[in-house]
PDB file of C-alpha atoms in Angstrom:
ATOM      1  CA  UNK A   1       2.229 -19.508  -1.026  1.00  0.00           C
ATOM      2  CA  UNK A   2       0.843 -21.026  -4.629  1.00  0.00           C
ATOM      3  CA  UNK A   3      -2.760 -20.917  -2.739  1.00  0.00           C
ATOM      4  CA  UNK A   4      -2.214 -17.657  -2.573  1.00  0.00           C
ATOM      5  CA  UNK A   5      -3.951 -15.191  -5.426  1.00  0.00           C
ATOM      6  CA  UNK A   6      -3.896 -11.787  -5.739  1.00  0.00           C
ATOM      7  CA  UNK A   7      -6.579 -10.291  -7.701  1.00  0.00           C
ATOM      8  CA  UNK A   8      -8.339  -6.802  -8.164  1.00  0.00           C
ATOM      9  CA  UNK A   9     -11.226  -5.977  -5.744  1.00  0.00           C
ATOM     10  CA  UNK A  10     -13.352  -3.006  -5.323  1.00  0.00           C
ATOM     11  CA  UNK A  11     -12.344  -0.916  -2.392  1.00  0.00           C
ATOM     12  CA  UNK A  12     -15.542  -0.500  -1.185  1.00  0.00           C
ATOM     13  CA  UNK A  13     -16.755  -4.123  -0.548  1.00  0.00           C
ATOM     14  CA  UNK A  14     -17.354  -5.180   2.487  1.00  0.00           C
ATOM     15  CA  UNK A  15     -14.558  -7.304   2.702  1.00  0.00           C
ATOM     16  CA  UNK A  16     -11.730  -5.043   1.642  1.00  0.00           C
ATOM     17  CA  UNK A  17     -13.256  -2.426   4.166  1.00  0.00           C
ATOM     18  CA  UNK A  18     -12.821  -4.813   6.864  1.00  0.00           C
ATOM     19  CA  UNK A  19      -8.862  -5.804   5.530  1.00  0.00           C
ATOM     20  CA  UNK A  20      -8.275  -1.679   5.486  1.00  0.00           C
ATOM     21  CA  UNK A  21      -9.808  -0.998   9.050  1.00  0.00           C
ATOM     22  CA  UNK A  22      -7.054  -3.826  10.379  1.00  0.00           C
ATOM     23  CA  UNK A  23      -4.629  -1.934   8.696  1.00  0.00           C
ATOM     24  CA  UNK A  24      -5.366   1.657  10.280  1.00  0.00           C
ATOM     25  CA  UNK A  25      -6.059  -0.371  13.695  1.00  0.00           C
ATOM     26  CA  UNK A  26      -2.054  -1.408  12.916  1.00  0.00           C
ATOM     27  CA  UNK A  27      -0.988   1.886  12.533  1.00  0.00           C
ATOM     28  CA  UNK A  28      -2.874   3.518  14.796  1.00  0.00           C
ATOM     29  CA  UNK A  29      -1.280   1.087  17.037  1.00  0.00           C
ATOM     30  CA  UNK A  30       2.544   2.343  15.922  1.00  0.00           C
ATOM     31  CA  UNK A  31       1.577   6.398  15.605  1.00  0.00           C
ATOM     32  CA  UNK A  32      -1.992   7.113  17.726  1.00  0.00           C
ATOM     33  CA  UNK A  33      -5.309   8.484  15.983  1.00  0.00           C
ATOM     34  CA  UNK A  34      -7.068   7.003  13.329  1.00  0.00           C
ATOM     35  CA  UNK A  35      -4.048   5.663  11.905  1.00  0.00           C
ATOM     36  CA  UNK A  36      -3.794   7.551   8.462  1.00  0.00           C
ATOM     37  CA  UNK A  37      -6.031  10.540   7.723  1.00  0.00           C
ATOM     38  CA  UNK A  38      -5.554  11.064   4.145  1.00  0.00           C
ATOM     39  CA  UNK A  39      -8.368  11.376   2.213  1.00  0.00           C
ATOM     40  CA  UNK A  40      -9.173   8.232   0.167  1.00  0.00           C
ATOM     41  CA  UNK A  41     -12.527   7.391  -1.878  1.00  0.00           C
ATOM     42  CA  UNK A  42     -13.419   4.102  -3.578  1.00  0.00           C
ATOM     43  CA  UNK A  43     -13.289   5.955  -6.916  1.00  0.00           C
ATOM     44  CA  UNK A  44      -9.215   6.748  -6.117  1.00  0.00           C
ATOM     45  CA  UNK A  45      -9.068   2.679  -7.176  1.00  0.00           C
ATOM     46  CA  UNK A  46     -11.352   2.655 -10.451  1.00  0.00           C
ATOM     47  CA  UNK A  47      -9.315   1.845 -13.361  1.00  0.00           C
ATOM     48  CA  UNK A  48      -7.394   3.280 -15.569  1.00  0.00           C
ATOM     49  CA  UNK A  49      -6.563   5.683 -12.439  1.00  0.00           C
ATOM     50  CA  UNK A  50      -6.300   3.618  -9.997  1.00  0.00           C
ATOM     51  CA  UNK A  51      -6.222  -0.622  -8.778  1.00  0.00           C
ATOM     52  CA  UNK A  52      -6.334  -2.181  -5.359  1.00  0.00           C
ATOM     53  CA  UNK A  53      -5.321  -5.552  -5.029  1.00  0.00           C
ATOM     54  CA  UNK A  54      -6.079  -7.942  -2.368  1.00  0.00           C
ATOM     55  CA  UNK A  55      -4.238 -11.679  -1.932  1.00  0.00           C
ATOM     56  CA  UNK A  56      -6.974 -14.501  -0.949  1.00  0.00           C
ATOM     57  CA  UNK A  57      -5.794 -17.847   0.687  1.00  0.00           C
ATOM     58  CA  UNK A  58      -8.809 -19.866   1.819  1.00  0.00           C
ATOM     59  CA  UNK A  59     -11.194 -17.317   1.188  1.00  0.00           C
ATOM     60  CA  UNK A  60      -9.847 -14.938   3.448  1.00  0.00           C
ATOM     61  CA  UNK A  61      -8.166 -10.909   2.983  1.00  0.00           C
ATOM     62  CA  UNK A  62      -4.643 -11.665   3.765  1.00  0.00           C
ATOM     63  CA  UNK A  63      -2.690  -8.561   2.171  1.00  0.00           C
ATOM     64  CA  UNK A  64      -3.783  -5.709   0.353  1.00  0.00           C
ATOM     65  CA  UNK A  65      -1.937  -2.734  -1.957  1.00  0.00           C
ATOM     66  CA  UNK A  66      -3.506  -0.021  -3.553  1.00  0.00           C
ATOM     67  CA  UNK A  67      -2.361   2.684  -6.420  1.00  0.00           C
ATOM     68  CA  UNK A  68      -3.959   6.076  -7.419  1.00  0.00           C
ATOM     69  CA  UNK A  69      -3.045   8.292  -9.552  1.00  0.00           C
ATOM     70  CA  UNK A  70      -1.135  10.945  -9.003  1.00  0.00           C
ATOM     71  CA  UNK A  71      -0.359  13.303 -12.548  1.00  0.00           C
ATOM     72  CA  UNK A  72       2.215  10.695 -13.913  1.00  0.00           C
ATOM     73  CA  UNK A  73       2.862   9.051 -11.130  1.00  0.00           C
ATOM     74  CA  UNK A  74       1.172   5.948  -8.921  1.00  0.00           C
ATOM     75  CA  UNK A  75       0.456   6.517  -5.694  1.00  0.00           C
ATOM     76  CA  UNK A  76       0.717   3.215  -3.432  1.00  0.00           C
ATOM     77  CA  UNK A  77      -1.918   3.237  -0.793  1.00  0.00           C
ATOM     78  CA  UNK A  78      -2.705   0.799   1.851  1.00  0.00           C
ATOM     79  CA  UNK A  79       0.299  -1.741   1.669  1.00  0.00           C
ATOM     80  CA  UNK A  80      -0.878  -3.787   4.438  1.00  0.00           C
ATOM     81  CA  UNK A  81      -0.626  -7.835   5.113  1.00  0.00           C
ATOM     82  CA  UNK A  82      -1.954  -9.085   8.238  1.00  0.00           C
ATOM     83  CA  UNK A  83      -0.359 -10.406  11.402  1.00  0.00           C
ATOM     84  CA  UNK A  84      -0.591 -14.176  10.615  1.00  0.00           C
ATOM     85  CA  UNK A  85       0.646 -13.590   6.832  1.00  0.00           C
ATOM     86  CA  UNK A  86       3.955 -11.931   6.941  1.00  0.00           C
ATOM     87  CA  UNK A  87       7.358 -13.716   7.370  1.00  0.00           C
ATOM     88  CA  UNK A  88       6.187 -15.201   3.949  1.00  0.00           C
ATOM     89  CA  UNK A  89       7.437 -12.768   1.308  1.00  0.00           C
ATOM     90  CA  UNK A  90       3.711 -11.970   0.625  1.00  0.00           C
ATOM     91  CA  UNK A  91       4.671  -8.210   0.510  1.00  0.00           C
ATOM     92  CA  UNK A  92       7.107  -8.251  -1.765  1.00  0.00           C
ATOM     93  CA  UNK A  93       5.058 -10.401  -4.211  1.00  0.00           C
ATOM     94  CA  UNK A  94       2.125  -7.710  -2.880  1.00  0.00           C
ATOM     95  CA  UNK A  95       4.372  -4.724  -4.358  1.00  0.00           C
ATOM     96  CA  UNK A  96       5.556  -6.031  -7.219  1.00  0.00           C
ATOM     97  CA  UNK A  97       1.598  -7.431  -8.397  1.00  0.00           C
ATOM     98  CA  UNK A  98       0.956  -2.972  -8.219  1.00  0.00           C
ATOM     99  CA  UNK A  99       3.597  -1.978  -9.765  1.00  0.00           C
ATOM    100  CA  UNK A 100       2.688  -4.455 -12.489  1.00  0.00           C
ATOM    101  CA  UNK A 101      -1.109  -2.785 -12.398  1.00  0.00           C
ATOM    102  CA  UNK A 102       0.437   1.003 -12.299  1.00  0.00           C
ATOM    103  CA  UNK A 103       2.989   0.146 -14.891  1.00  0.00           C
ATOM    104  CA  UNK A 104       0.368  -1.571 -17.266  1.00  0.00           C
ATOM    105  CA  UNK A 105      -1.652   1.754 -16.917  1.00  0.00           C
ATOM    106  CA  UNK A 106       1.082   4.109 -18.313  1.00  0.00           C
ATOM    107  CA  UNK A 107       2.414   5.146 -14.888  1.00  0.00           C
ATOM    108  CA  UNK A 108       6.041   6.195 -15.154  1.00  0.00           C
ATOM    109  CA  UNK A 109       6.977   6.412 -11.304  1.00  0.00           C
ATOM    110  CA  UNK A 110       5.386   4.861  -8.197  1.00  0.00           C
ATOM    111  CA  UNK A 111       5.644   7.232  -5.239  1.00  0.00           C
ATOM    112  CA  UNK A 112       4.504   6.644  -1.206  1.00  0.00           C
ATOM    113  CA  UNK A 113       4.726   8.325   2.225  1.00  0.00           C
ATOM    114  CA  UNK A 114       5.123   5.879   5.303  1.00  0.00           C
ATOM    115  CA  UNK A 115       6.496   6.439   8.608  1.00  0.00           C
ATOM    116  CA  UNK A 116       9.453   5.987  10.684  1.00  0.00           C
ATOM    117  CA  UNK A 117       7.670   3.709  12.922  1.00  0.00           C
ATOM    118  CA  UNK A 118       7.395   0.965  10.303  1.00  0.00           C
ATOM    119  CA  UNK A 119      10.971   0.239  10.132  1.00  0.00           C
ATOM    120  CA  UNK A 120       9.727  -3.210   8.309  1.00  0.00           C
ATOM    121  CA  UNK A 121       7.893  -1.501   5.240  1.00  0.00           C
ATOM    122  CA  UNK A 122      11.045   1.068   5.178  1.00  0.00           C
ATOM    123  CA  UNK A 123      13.212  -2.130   4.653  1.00  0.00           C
ATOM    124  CA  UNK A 124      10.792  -3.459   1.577  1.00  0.00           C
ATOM    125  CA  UNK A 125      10.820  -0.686  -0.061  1.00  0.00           C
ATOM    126  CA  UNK A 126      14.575   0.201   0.089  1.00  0.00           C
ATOM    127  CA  UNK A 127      15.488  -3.636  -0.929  1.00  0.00           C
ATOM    128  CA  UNK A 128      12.896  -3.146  -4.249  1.00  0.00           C
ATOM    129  CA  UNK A 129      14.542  -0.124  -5.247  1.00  0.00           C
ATOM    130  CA  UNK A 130      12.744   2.418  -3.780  1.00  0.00           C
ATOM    131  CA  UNK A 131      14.370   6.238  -3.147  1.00  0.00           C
ATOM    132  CA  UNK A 132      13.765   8.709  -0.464  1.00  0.00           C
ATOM    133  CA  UNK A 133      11.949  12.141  -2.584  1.00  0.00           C
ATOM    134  CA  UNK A 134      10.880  15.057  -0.871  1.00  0.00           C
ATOM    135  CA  UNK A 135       7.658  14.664   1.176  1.00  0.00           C
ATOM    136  CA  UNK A 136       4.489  15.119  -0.758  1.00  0.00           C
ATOM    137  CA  UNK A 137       0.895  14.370  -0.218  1.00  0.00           C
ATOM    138  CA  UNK A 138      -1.337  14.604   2.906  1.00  0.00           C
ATOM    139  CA  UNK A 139       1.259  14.339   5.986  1.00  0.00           C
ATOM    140  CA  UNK A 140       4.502  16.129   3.950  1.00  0.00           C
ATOM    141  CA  UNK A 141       6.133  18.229   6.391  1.00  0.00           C
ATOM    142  CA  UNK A 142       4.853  15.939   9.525  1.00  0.00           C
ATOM    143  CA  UNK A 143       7.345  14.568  11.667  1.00  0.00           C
ATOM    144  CA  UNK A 144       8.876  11.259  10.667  1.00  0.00           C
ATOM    145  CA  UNK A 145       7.245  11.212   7.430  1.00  0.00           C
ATOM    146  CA  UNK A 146       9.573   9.283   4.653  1.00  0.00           C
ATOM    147  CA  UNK A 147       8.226   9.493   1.112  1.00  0.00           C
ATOM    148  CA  UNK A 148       9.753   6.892  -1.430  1.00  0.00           C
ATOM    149  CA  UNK A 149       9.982   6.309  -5.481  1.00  0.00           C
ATOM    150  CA  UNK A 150      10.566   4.429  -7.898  1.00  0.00           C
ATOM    151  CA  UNK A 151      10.795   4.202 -11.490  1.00  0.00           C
ATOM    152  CA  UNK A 152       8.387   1.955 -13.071  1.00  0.00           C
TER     153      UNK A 152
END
């Protein structure tokens, strides 16, 4: 894991792009569709509104997390670490390396929505602290929608 880095990169490079269409293959996989309609632009990522961190090992995308903000709060976006990473506690170093970005921009709270068919995310986020809120944001009121927060 010290080969590992996790750095800022821009969401719309070619490489990230590739990194986030594994992750809505993934959940398309668990829930049907696309994966995740909600709206999402490059510019949601453009500091000081916004980061979205990738972790490189070898030169490859191995894990991504996102933030955007939303009033006060930081909206995680795109938690995602492939297949052959996990097991390794790269998401939990993952959520902790944007928290550290939304915190550093004067973001009080970071807030999500995932689903119920991602009973591993649902685990990370309850062991860091996380606390279900009332659904927000593109899929509130959707069946098996669970919204989290925590304070930064």
């Amino acid at each position: 894991m010290q080969d590992i880095k996790i750095k800022s990169a821009g969401f719309g490079d070619p490489a990230v792009q590739s990194l986030v269409a594994e992750n809505l293959r993934d959940l398309s996989e668990r829930y049907g569709g696309s994966g995740d309609d909600t709206p999402i632009t490059a510019a949601d990522f453009t500091p000081p509104n916004g980061d979205f961190l990738v972790a490189v090992e070898d030169d490859r995308l191995i894990a991504s997390a996102g933030w955007r903000r939303h009033g006060d709060d930081a909206e995680l976006k795109r938690m995602f670490t492939t297949g052959a990473a996990r097991g390794r506690g790269l998401a939990r170093r993952m959520l902790a390396a944007v928290e550290a970005s939304a915190t550093a921009a004067g973001c009080k709270r970071m807030i999500l929505e995932t689903g119920d068919r991602q009973p591993e995310a649902i685990a990370l986020y309850e062991s860091a602290g996380y606390v279900r809120i009332p659904d927000f944001g593109h899929y509130a009121g959707h069946p098996g929608v669970l919204s989290y927060a925590k304070p930064l």
